[in-house]
PDB file of C-alpha atoms in Angstrom:
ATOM      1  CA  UNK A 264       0.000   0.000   0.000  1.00  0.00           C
ATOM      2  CA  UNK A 265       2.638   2.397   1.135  1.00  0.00           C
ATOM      3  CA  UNK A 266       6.349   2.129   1.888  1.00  0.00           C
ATOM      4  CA  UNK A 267       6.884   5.114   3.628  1.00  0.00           C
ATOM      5  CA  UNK A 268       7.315   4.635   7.518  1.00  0.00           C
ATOM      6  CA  UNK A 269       7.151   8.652   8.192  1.00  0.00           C
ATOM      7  CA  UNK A 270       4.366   9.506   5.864  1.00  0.00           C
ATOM      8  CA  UNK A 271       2.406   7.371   7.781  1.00  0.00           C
ATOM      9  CA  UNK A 272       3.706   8.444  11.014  1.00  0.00           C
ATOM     10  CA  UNK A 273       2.870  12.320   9.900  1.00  0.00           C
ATOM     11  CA  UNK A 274      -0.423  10.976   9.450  1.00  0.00           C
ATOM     12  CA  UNK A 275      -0.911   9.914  13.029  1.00  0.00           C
ATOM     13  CA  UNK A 276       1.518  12.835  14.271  1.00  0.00           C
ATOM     14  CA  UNK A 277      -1.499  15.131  13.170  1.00  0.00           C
ATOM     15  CA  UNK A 278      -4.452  13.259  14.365  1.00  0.00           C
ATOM     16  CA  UNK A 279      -2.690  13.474  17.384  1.00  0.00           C
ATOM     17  CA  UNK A 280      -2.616  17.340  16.837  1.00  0.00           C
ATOM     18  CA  UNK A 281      -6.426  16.961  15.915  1.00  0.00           C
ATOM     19  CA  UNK A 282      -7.213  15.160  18.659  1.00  0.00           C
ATOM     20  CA  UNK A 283      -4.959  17.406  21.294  1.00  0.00           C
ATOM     21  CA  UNK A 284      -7.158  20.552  20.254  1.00  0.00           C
ATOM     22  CA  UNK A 285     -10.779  19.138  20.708  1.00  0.00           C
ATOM     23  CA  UNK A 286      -9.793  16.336  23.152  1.00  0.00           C
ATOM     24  CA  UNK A 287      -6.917  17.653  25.567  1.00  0.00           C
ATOM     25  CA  UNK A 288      -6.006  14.069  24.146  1.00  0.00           C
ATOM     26  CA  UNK A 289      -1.888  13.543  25.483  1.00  0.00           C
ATOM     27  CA  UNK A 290       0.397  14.309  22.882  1.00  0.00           C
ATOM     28  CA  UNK A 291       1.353  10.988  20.483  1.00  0.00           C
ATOM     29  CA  UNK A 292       4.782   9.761  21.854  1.00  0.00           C
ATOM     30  CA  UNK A 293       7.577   7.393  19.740  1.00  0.00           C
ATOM     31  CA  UNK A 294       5.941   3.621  21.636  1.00  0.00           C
ATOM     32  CA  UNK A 295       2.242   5.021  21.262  1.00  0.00           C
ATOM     33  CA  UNK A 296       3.173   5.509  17.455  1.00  0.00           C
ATOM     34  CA  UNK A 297       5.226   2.500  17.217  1.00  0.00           C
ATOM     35  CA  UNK A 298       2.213   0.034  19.182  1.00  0.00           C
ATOM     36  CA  UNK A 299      -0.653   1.887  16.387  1.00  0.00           C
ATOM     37  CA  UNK A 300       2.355   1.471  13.399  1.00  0.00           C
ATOM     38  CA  UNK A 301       1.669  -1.931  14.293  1.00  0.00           C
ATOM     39  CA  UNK A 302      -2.021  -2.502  14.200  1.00  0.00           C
ATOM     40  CA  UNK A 303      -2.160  -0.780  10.847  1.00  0.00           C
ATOM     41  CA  UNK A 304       0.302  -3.156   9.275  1.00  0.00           C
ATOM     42  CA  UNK A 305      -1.296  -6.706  10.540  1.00  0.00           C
ATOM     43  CA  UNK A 306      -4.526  -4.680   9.615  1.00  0.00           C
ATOM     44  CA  UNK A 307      -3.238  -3.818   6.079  1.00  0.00           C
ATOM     45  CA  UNK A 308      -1.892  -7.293   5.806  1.00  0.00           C
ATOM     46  CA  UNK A 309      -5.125  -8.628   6.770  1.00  0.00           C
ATOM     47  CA  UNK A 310      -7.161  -7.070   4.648  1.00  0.00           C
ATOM     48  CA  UNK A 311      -5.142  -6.634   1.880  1.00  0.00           C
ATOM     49  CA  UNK A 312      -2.340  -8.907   1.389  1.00  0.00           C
ATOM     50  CA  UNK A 313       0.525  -5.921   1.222  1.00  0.00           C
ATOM     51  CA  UNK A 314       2.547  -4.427   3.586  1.00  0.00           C
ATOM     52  CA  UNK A 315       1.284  -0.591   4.958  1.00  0.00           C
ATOM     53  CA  UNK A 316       5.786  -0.212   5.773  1.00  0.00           C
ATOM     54  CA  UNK A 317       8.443  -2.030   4.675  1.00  0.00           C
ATOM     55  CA  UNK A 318      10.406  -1.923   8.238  1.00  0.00           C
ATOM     56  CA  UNK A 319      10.289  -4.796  10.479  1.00  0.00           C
ATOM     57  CA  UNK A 320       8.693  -4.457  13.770  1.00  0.00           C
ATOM     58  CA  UNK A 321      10.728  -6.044  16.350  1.00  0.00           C
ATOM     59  CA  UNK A 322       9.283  -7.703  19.485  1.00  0.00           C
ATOM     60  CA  UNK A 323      10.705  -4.801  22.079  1.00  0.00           C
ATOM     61  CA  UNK A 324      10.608  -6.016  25.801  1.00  0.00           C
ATOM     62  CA  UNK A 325       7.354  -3.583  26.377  1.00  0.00           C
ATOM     63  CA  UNK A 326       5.966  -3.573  22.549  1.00  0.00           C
ATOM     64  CA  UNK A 327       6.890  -3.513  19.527  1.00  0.00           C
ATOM     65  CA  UNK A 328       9.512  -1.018  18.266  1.00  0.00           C
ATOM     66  CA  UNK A 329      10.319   0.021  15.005  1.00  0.00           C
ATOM     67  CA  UNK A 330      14.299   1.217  14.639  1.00  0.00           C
ATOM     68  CA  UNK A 331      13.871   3.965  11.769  1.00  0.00           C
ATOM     69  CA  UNK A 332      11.516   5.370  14.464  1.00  0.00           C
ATOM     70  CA  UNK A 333      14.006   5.160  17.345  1.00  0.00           C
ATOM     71  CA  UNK A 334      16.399   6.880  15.153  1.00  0.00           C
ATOM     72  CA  UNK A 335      14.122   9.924  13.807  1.00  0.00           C
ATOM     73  CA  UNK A 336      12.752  10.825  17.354  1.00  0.00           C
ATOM     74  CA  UNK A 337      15.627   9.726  19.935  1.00  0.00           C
ATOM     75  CA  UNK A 338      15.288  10.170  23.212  1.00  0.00           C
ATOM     76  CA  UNK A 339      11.988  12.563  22.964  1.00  0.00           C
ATOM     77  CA  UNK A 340       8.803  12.232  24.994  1.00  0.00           C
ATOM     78  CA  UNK A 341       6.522  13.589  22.428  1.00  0.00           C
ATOM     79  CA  UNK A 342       6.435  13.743  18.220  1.00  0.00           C
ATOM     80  CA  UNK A 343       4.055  15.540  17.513  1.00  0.00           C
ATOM     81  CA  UNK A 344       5.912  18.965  17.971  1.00  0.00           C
ATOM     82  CA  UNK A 345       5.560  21.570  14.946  1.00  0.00           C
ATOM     83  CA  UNK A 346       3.606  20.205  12.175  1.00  0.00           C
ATOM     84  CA  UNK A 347       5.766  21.187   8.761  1.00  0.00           C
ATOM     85  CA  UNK A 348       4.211  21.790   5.770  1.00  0.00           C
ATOM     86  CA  UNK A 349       5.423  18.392   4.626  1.00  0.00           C
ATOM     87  CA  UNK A 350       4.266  16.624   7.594  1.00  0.00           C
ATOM     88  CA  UNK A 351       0.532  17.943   6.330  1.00  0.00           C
ATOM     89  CA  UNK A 352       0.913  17.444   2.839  1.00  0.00           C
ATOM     90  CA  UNK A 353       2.004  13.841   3.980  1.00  0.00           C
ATOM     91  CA  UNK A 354      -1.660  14.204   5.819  1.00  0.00           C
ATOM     92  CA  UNK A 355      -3.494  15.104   3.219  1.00  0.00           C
ATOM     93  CA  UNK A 356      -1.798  12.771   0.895  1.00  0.00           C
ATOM     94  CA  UNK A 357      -2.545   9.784   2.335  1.00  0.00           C
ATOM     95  CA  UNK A 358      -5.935  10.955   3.564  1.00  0.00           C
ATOM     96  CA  UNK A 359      -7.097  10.868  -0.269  1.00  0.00           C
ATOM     97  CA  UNK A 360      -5.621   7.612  -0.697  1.00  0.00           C
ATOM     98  CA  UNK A 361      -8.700   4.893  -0.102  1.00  0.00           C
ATOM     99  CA  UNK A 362      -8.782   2.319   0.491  1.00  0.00           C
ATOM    100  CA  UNK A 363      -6.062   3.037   2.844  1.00  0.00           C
ATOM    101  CA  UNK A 364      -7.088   5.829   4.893  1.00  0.00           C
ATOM    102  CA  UNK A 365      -9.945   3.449   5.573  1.00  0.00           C
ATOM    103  CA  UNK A 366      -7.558   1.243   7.490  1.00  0.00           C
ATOM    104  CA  UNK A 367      -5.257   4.575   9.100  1.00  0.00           C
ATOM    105  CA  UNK A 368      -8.925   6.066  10.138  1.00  0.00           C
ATOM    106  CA  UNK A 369      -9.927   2.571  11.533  1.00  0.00           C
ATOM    107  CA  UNK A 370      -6.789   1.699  13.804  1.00  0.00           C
ATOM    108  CA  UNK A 371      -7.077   5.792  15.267  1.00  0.00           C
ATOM    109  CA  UNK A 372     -11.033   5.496  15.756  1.00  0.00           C
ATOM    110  CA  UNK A 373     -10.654   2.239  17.465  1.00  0.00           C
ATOM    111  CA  UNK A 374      -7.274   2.796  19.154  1.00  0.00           C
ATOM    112  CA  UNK A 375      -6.047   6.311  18.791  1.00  0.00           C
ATOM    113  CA  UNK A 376      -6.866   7.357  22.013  1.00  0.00           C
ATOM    114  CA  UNK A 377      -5.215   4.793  24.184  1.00  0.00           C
ATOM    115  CA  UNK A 378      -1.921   5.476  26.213  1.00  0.00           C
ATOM    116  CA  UNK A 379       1.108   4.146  25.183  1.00  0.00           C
ATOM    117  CA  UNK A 380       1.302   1.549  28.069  1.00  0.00           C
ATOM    118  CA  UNK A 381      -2.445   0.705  27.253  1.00  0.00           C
ATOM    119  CA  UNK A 382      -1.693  -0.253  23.361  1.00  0.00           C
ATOM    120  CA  UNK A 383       1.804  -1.957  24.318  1.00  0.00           C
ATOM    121  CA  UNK A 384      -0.679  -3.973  27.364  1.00  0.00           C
ATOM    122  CA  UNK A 385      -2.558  -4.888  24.189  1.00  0.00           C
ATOM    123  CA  UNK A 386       0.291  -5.754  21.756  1.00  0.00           C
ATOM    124  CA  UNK A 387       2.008  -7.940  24.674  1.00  0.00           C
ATOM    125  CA  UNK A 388      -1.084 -10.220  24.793  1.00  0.00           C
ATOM    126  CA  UNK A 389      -1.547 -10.500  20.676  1.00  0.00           C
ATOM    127  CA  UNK A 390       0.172 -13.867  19.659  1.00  0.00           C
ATOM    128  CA  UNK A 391       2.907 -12.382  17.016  1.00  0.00           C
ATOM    129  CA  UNK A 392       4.372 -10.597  19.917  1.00  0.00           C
ATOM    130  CA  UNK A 393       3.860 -13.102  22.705  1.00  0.00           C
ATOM    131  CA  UNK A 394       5.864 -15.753  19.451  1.00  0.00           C
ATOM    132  CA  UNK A 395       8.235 -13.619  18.756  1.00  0.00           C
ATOM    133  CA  UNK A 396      11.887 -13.850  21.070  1.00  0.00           C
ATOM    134  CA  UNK A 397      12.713 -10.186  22.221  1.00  0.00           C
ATOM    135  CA  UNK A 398      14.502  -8.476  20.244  1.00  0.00           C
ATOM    136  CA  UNK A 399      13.615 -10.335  17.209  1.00  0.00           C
ATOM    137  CA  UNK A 400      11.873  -9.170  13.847  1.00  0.00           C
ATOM    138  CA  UNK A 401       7.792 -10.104  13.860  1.00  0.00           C
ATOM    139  CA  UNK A 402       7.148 -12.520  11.015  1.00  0.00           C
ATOM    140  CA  UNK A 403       4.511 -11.006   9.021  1.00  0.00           C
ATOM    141  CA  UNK A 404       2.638 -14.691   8.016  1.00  0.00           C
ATOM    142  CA  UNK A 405       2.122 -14.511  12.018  1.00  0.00           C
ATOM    143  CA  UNK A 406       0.671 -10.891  12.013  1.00  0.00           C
ATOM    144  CA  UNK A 407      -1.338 -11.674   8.919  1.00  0.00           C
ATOM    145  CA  UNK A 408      -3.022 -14.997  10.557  1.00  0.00           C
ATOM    146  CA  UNK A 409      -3.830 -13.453  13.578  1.00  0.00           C
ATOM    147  CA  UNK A 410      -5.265 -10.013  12.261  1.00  0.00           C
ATOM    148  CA  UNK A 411      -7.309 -11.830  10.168  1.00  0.00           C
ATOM    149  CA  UNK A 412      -8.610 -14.198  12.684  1.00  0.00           C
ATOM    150  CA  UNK A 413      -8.836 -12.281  15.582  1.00  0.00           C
ATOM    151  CA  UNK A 414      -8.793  -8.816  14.691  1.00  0.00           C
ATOM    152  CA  UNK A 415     -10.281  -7.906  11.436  1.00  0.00           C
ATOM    153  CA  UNK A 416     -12.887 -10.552  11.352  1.00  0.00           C
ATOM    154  CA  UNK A 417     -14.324  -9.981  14.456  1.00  0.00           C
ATOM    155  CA  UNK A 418     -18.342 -10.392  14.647  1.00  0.00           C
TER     156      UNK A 418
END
C-alpha cells in the first residue's frame, strides 16, 4: 500500500494534533506511534495482502519497536511537535488515498486514544508478539493470521 514509515507516522503525528485541540487528548509519543504502526500493518496485511511499511517491527521487551523510528525521534517524549508543511501534505496525501485511509482512520477510531502503556498492554497479549523472542523481527505470516482471525474478522 505504502512504503513510507514517516508519511504514515505524519499521518498519526497530526491526528494526534487533531485530537490534542478538541480532546486535551496527550500528545502521540515514539511507543504510542510505534504500538498503532503496528495494528495498521497486521490490519493492512489482513485485509489486503501488502505491507502498509516495509520496516520490520521487532518484538521490544514492552511492545513492539520500530528502529527507523528510534532513530528519527531519539530520546523525545513527544512527536508531535511543529507540524511542517510536509508533515501535512504527507496528511493530506494519504488521507485521499482509499482504500487506505480506511484502514489509518480505523486503527485511530478504534485505538487512537489509548496510552502508550495501554496499546503496548494490548500488543504484549496479541500472539505475534507473545511468538516472537525479544529483540527479534515479527514474522509477518504470524501478524497476517492473527489479524485476520482475531482482529479484522471480528463479529
Amino acid at each position: 500500500m505504502n512504503d513510507d514509515l514517516f508519511k504514515i507516522t505524519n499521518w498519526l503525528r497530526v491526528k494526534s494534533q487533531q485530537q490534542m485541540v478538541t480532546q486535551e487528548g496527550d500528545e502521540l509519543n515514539r511507543a504510542r506511534a510505534a504500538q498503532l504502526l503496528y495494528y495498521v500493518q497486521g490490519t493492512c496485511l489482513a485485509i489486503y495482502g501488502v505491507s502498509a511499511f516495509t520496516d520490520k517491527m521487532i518484538a521490544g521487551k514492552r511492545g513492539v519497536e520500530l528502529a527507523r523510528l528510534n532513530t528519527q525521534y531519539p530520546g523525545v517524549r513527544g512527536i508531535v511537535g511543529y507540524l511542517t508543511e510536509r508533515t501535512l501534505a504527507d496528511y493530506d496525501e494519504l488521507a485521499t488515498c482509499e482504500p487506505f485511509t480506511s484502514i489509518l482512520e480505523g486503527v485511530w477510531q478504534n485505538l487512537g486514544d489509548l496510552s502508550a502503556l495501554q496499546l503496548m498492554w494490548r500488543v504484549r497479549r496479541d500472539d505475534p508478539w507473545q511468538q516472537t523472542t525479544r529483540g527479534e523481527a515479527l514474522d509477518l505470516d504470524v501478524v497476517t493470521t492473527y489479524f485476520r482471525e482475531h482482529v479484522v474478522n471480528q463479529d
